[in-house]
mmCIF file of C-alpha atoms in Angstrom:
data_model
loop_
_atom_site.group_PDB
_atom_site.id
_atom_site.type_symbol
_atom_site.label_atom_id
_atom_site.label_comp_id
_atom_site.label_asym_id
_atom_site.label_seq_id
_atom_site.Cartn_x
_atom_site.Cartn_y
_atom_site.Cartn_z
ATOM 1 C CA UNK A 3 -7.446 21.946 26.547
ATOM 2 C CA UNK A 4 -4.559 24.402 26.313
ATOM 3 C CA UNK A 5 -1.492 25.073 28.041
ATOM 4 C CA UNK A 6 0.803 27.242 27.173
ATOM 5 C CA UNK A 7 0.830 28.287 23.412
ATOM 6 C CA UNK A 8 -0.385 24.472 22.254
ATOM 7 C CA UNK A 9 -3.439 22.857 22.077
ATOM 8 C CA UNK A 10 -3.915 19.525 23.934
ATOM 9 C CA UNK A 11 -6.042 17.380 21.638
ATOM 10 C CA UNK A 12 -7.924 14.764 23.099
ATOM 11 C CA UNK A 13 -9.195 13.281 19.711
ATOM 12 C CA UNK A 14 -8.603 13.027 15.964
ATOM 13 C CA UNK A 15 -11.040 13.201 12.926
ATOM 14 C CA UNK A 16 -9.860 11.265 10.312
ATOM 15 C CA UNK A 17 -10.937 13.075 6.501
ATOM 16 C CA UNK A 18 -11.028 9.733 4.827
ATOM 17 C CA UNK A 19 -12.805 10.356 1.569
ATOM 18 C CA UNK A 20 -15.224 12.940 3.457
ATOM 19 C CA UNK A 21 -14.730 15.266 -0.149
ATOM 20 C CA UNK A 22 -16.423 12.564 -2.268
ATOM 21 C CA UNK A 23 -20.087 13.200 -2.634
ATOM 22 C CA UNK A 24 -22.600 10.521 -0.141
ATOM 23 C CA UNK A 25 -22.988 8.297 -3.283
ATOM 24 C CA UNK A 26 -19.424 7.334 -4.218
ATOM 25 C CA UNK A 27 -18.970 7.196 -0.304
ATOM 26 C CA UNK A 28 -21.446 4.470 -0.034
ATOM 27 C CA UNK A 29 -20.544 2.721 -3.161
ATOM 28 C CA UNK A 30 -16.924 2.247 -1.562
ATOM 29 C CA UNK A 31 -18.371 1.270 1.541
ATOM 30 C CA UNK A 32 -19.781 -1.506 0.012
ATOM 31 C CA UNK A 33 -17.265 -2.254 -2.700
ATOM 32 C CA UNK A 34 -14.318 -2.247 1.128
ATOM 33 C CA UNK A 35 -16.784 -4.157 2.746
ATOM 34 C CA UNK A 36 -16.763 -7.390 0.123
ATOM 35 C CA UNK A 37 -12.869 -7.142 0.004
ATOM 36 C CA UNK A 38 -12.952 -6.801 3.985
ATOM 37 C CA UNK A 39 -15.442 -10.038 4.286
ATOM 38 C CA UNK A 40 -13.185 -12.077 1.615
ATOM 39 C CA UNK A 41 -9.941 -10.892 3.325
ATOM 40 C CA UNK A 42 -11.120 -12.591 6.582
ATOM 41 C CA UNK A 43 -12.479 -15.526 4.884
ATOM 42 C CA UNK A 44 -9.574 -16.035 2.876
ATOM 43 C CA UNK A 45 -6.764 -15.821 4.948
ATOM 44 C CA UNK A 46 -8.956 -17.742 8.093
ATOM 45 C CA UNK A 47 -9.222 -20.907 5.213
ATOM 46 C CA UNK A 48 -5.598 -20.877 4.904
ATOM 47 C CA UNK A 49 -4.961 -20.776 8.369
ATOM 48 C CA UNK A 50 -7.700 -23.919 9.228
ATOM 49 C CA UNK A 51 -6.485 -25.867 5.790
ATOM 50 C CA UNK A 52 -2.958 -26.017 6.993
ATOM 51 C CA UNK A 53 -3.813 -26.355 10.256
ATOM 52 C CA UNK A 54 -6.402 -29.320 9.220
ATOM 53 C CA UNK A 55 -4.589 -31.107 6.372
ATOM 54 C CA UNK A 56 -1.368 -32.898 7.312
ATOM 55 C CA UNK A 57 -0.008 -32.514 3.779
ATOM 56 C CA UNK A 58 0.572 -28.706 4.415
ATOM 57 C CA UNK A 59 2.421 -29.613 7.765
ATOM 58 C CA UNK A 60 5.835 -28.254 6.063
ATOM 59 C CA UNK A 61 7.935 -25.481 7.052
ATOM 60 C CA UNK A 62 6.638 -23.121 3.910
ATOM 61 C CA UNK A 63 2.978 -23.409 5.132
ATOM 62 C CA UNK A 64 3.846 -23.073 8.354
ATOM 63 C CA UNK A 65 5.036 -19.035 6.929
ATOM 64 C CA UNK A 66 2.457 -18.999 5.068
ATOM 65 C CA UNK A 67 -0.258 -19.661 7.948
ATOM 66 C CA UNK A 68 2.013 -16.669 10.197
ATOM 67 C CA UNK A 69 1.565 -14.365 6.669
ATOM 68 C CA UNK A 70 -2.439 -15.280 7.111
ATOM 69 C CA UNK A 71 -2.116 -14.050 10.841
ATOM 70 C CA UNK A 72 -0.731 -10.819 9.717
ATOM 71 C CA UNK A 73 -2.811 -9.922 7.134
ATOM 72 C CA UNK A 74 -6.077 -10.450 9.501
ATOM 73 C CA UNK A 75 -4.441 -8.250 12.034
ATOM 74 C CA UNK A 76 -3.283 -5.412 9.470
ATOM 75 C CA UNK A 77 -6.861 -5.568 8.167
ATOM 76 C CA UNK A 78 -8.680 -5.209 11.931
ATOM 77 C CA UNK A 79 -6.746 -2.633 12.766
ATOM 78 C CA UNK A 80 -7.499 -0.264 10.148
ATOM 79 C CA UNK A 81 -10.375 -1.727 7.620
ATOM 80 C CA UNK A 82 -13.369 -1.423 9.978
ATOM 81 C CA UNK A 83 -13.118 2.485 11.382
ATOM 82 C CA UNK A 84 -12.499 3.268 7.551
ATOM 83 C CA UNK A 85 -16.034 1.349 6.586
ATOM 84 C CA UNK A 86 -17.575 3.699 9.578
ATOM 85 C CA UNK A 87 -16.274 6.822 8.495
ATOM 86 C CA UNK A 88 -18.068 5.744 4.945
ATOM 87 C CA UNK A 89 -21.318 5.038 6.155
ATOM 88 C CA UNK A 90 -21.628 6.422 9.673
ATOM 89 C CA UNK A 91 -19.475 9.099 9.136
ATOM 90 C CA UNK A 92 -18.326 8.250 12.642
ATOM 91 C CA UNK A 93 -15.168 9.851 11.265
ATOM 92 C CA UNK A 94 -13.561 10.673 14.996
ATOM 93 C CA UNK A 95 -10.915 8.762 16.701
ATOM 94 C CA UNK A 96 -9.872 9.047 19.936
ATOM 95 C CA UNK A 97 -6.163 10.207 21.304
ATOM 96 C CA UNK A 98 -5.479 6.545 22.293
ATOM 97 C CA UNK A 99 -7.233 4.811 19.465
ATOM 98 C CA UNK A 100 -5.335 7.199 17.003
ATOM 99 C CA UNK A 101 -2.059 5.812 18.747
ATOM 100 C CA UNK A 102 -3.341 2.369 19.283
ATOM 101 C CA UNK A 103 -3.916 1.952 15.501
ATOM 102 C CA UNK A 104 -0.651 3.577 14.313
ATOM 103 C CA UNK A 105 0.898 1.328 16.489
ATOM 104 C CA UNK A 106 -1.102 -1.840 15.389
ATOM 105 C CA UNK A 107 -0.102 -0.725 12.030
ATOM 106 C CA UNK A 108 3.424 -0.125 12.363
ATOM 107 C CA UNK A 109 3.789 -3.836 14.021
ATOM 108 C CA UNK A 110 1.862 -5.469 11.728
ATOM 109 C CA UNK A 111 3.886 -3.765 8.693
ATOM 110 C CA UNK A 112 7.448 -4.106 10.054
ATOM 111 C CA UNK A 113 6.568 -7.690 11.002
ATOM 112 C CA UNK A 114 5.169 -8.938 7.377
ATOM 113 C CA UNK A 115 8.415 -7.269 6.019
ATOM 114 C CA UNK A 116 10.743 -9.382 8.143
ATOM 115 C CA UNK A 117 8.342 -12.228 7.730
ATOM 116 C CA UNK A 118 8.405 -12.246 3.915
ATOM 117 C CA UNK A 119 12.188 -12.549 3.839
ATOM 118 C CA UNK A 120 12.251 -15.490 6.242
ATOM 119 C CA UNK A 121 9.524 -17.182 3.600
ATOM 120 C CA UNK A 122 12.172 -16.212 0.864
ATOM 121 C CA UNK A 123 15.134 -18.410 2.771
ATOM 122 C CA UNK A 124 12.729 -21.339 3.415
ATOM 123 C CA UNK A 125 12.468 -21.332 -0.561
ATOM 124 C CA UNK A 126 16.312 -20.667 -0.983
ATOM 125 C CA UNK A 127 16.734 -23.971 1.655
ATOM 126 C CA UNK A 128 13.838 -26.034 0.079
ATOM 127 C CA UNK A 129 15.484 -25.372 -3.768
ATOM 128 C CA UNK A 130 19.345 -25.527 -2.860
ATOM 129 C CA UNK A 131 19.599 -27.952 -0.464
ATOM 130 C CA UNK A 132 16.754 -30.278 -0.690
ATOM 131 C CA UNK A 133 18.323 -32.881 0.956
ATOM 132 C CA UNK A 134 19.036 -31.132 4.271
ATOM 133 C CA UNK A 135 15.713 -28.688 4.528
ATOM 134 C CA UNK A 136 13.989 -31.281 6.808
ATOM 135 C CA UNK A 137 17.304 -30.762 8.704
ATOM 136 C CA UNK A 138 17.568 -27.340 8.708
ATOM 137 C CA UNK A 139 13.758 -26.271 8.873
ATOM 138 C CA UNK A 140 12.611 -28.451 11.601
ATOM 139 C CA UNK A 141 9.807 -27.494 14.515
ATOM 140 C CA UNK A 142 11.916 -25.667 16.368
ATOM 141 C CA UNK A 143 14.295 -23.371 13.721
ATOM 142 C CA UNK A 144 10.883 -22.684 12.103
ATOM 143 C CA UNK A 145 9.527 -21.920 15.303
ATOM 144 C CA UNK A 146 12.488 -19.487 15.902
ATOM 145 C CA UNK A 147 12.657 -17.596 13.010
ATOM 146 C CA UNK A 148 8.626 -16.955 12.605
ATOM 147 C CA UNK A 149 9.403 -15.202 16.358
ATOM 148 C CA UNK A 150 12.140 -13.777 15.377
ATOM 149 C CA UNK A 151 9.981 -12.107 12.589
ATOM 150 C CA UNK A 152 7.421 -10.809 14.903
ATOM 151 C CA UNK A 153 9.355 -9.053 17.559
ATOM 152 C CA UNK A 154 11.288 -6.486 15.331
ATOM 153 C CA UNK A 155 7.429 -5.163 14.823
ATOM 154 C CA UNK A 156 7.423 -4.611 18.670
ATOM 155 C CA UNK A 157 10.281 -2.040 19.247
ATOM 156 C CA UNK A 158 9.497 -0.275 15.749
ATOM 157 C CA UNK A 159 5.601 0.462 16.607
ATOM 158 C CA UNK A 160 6.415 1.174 20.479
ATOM 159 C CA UNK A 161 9.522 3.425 19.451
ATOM 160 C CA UNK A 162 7.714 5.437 16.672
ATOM 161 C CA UNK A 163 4.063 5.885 18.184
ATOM 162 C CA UNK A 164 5.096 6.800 21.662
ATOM 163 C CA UNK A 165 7.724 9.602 20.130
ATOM 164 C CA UNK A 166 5.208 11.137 17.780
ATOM 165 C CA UNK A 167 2.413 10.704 20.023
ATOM 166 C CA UNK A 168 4.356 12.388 23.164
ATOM 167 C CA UNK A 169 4.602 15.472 20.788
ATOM 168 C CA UNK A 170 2.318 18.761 21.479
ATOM 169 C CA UNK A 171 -0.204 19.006 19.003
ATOM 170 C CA UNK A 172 -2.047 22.198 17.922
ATOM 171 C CA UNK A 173 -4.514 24.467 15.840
ATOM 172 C CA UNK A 174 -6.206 21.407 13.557
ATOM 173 C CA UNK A 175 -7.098 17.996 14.718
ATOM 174 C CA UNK A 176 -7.967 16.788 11.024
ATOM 175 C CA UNK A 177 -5.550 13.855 10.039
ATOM 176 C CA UNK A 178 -5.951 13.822 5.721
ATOM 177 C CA UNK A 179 -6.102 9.994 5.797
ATOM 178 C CA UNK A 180 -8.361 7.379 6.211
ATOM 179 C CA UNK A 181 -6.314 6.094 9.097
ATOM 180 C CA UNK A 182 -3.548 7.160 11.274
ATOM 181 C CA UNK A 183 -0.654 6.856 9.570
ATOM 182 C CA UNK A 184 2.650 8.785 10.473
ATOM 183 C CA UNK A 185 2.861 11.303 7.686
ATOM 184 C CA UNK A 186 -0.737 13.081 8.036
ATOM 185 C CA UNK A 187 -0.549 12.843 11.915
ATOM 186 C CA UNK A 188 2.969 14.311 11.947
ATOM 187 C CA UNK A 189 1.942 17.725 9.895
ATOM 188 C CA UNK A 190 -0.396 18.413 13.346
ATOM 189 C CA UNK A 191 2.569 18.828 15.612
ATOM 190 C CA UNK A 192 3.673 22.046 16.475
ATOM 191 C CA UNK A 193 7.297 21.042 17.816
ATOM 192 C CA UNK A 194 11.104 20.510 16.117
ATOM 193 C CA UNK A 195 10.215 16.809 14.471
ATOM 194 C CA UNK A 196 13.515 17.275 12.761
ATOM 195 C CA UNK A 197 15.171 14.466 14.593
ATOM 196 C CA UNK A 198 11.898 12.440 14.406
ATOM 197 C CA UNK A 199 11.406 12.547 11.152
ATOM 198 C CA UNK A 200 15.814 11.356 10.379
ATOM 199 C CA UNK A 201 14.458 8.591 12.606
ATOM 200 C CA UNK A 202 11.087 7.550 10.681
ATOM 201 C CA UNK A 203 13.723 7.501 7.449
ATOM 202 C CA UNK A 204 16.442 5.744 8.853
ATOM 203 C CA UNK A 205 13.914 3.170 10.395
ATOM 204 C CA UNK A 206 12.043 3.384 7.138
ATOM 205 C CA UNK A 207 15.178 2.301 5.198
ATOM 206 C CA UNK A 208 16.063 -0.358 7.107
ATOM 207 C CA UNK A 209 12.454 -2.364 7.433
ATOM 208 C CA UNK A 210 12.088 -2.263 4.091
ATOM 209 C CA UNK A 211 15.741 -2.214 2.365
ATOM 210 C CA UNK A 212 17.386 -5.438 4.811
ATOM 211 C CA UNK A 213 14.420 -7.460 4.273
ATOM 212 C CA UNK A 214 14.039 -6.662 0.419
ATOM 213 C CA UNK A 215 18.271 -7.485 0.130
ATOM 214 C CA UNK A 216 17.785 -10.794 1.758
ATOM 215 C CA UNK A 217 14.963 -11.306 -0.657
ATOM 216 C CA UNK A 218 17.029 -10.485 -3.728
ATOM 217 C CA UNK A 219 20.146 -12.776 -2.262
ATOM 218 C CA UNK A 220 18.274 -15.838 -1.813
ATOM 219 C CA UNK A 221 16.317 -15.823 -5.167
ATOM 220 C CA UNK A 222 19.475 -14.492 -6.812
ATOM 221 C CA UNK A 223 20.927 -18.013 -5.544
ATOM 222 C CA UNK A 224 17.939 -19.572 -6.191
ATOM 223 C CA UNK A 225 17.992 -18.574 -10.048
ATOM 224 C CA UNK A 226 21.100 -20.113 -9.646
ATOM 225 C CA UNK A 227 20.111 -23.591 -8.595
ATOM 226 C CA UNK A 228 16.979 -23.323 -10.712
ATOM 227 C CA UNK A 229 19.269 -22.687 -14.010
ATOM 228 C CA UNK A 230 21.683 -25.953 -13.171
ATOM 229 C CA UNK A 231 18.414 -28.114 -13.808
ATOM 230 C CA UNK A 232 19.173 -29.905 -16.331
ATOM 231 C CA UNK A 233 15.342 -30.395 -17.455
ATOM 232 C CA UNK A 234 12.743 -28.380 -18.413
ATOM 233 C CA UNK A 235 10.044 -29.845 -16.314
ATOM 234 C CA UNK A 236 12.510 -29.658 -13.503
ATOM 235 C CA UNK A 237 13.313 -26.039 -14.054
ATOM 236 C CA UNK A 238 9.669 -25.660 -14.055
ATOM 237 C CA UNK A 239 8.453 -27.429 -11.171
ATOM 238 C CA UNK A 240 11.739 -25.386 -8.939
ATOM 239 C CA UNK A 241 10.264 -22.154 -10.024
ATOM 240 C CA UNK A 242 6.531 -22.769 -9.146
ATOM 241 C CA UNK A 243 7.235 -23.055 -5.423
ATOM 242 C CA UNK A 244 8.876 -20.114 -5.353
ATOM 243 C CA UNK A 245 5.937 -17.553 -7.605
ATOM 244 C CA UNK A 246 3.346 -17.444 -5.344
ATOM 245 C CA UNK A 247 5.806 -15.891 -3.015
ATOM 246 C CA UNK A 248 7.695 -13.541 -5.495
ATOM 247 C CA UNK A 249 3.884 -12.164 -6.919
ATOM 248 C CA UNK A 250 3.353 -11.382 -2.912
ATOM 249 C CA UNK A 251 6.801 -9.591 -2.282
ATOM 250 C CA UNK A 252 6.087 -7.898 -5.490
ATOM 251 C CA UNK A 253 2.796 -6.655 -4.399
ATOM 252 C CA UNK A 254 3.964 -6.016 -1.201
ATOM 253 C CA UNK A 255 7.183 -3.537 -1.682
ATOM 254 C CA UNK A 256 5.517 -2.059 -5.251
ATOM 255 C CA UNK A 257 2.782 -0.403 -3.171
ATOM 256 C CA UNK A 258 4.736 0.628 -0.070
ATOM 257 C CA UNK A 259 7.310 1.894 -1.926
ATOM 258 C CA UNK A 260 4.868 4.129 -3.716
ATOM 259 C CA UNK A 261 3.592 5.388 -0.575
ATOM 260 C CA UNK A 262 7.097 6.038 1.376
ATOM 261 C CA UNK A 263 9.742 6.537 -1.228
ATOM 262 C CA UNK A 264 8.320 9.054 -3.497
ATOM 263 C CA UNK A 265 8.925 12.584 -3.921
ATOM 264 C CA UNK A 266 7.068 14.544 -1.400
ATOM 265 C CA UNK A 267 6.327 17.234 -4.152
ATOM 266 C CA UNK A 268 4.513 14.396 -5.843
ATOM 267 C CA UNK A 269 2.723 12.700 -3.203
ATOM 268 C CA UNK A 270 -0.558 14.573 -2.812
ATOM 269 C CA UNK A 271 -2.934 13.809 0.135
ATOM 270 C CA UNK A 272 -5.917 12.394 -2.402
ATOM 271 C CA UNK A 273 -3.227 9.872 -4.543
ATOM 272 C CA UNK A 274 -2.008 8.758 -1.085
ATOM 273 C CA UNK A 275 -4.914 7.817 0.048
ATOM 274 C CA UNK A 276 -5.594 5.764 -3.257
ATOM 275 C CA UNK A 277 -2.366 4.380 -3.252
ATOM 276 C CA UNK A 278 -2.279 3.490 0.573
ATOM 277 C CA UNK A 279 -5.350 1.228 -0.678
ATOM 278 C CA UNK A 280 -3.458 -1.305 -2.025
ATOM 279 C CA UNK A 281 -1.087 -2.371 0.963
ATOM 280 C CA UNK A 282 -3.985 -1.732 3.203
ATOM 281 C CA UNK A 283 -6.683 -3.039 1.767
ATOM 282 C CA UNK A 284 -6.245 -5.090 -1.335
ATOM 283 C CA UNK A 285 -3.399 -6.749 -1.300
ATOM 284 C CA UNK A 286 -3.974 -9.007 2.261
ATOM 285 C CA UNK A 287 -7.362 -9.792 0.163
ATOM 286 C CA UNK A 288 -4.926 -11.256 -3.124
ATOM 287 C CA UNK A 289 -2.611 -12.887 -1.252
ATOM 288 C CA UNK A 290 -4.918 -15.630 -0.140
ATOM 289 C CA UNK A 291 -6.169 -15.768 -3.919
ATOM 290 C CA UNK A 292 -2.195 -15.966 -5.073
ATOM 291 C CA UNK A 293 -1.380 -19.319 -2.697
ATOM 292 C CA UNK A 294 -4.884 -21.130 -3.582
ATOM 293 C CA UNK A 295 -4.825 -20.107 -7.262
ATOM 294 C CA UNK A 296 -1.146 -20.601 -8.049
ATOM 295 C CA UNK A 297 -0.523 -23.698 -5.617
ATOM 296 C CA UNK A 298 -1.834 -26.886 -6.383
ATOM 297 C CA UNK A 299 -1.333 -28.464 -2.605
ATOM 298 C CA UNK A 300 -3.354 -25.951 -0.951
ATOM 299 C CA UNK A 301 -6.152 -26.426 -3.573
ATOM 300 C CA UNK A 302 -6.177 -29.998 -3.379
ATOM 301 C CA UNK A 303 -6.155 -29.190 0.522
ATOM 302 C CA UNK A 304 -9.073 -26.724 0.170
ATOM 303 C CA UNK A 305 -11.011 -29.549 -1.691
ATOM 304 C CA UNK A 306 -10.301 -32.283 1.051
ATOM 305 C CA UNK A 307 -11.191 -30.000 3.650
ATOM 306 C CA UNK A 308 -14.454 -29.094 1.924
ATOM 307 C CA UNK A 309 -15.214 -32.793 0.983
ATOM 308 C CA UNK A 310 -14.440 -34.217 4.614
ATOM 309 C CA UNK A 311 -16.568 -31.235 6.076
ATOM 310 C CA UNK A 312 -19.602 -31.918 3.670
ATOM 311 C CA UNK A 313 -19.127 -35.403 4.547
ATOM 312 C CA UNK A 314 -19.491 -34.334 8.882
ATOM 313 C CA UNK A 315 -22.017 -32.435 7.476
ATOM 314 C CA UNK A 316 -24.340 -35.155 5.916
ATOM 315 C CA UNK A 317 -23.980 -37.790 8.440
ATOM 316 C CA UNK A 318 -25.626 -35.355 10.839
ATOM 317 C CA UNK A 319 -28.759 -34.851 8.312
#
């Protein structure tokens, strides 16, 4: 519909990987789908297993099981109308759903970047003062700061998506992405987004720099405690609580730092999309894989949970 000298647009189609010929398309499809299915499945054991087995009743699988919950939600809201525009090529997305994902994505994102620092002070409170972490990280602090690194995702997402989205939008409708993220849907505006776009950097910044300092002060004084150890197996046994977590950050601001803090000049539309891949899709699919490969307690949980099921199971046969 128009009014004025701008186009209304009442829906989106998203490119995805539309300029790859029908059999790469459906080889991705598939290859998406099996990370997809073992995303889910992953991150839902880890969930039930420290739900289920009392020995992962402490504070850092409590994070942990809140990471899970974020990682199934970043996945639903942007996974499943990528695997349709593969092999439906239902590659149209409505207005709201355009805004409704953007947003989904946006909370999700801002609240996993919170939510990894508060994981990196349980392990700065678990290493340096042992004693008092049952203290300190009881039900109710714990409760507290897992809210209190879910709401900044609220104002972020509501802030961001209602601004760009209350922008008039003209001539193309084709967002170069295989989901709504800012960037592609931003070029479609025909408006000033000057004091948008300070915004999106400023907020941008601050997401991703506060968390990532608070990160780097409590495993800088974690090093610190580690290193005052006076034994090897000590030194050891500090520092393998604390990997699982540092291979996830790593994964984590690596990739979306790729995406958001390169040079525009060398940030084409096609290595985006490639790169966007690994905060979007694979990594909520590894970090599952990190905790139950690297972390004895939840694979010792995974095999009680699967030997008490089996046992449920044949005392019904």
């Amino acid at each position: 519909m128009v009014e004025g000298n701008w186009t209304r647009v009442s829906e989106f189609i998203l490119m995805s990987f539309s300029s790859l010929p029908t059999e790469i398309q459906s080889l991705l499809f598939l290859t998406f789908l099996f990370i997809y299915l073992v995303t889910l499945l992953g991150n839902s054991l880890i969930i039930l297993v420290t739900l289920a087995d009392p020995m992962l009743h402490s504070p850092m699988y409590f994070f942990l099981r809140n990471l899970s919950f974020l990682e199934i939600g970043f996945n639903l809201a942007i996974v499943p109308k990528m695997l349709g525009t593969l092999i439906a090529q239902d590659t149209t997305i409505s207005f709201l759903g355009c805004a409704t994902q953007m947003y989904f994505f946006f909370f999700f994102g801002v609240s996993e970047c919170v939510l990894l620092a508060t994981m990196a002070y349980d392990r700065y409170v678990a290493i340096c003062s042992p004693l008092h972490y049952p203290v300190i990280m009881n039900p109710r602090t714990r409760a507290k700061l897992a809210a209190a690194s879910w709401f900044p995702g609220i104002p972020m997402a509501t802030v961001q998506t209602t601004w760009l989205f209350s922008f008039p939008f003209c001539g193309s409708n084709k967002v170069n992405h295989f989901f709504c993220d800012s960037p592609p849907v931003l070029r479609l505006v025909c408006a000033d987004t000057t004091l948008f776009e300070i915004y999106a950097i400023i907020g941008t910044i601050l997401v991703v720099m506060i968390p990532c300092l608070l990160i780097l002060c409590s495993y800088t004084r974690i090093a610190a405690a580690i290193l005052k150890i006076p034994s090897a197996k000590g030194k050891h046994k500090a520092f393998s609580t604390c990997s699982s977590h540092l291979l996830v950050v790593s994964l984590f601001y690596v990739s979306s730092s790729l995406i958001y803090f390169r040079p525009k000049s060398n940030n084409s539309p096609e290595s985006k999309k490639v790169l966007s891949l690994s905060y979007t899709v694979v990594t909520p699919m590894l970090n599952p894989i990190i905790y139950s490969l690297r972390n004895n307690e939840v694979k010792n949980a995974l095999g009680r949970t699967f030997h008490k099921a089996s046992g449920v199971r044949n005392c019904f046969l």
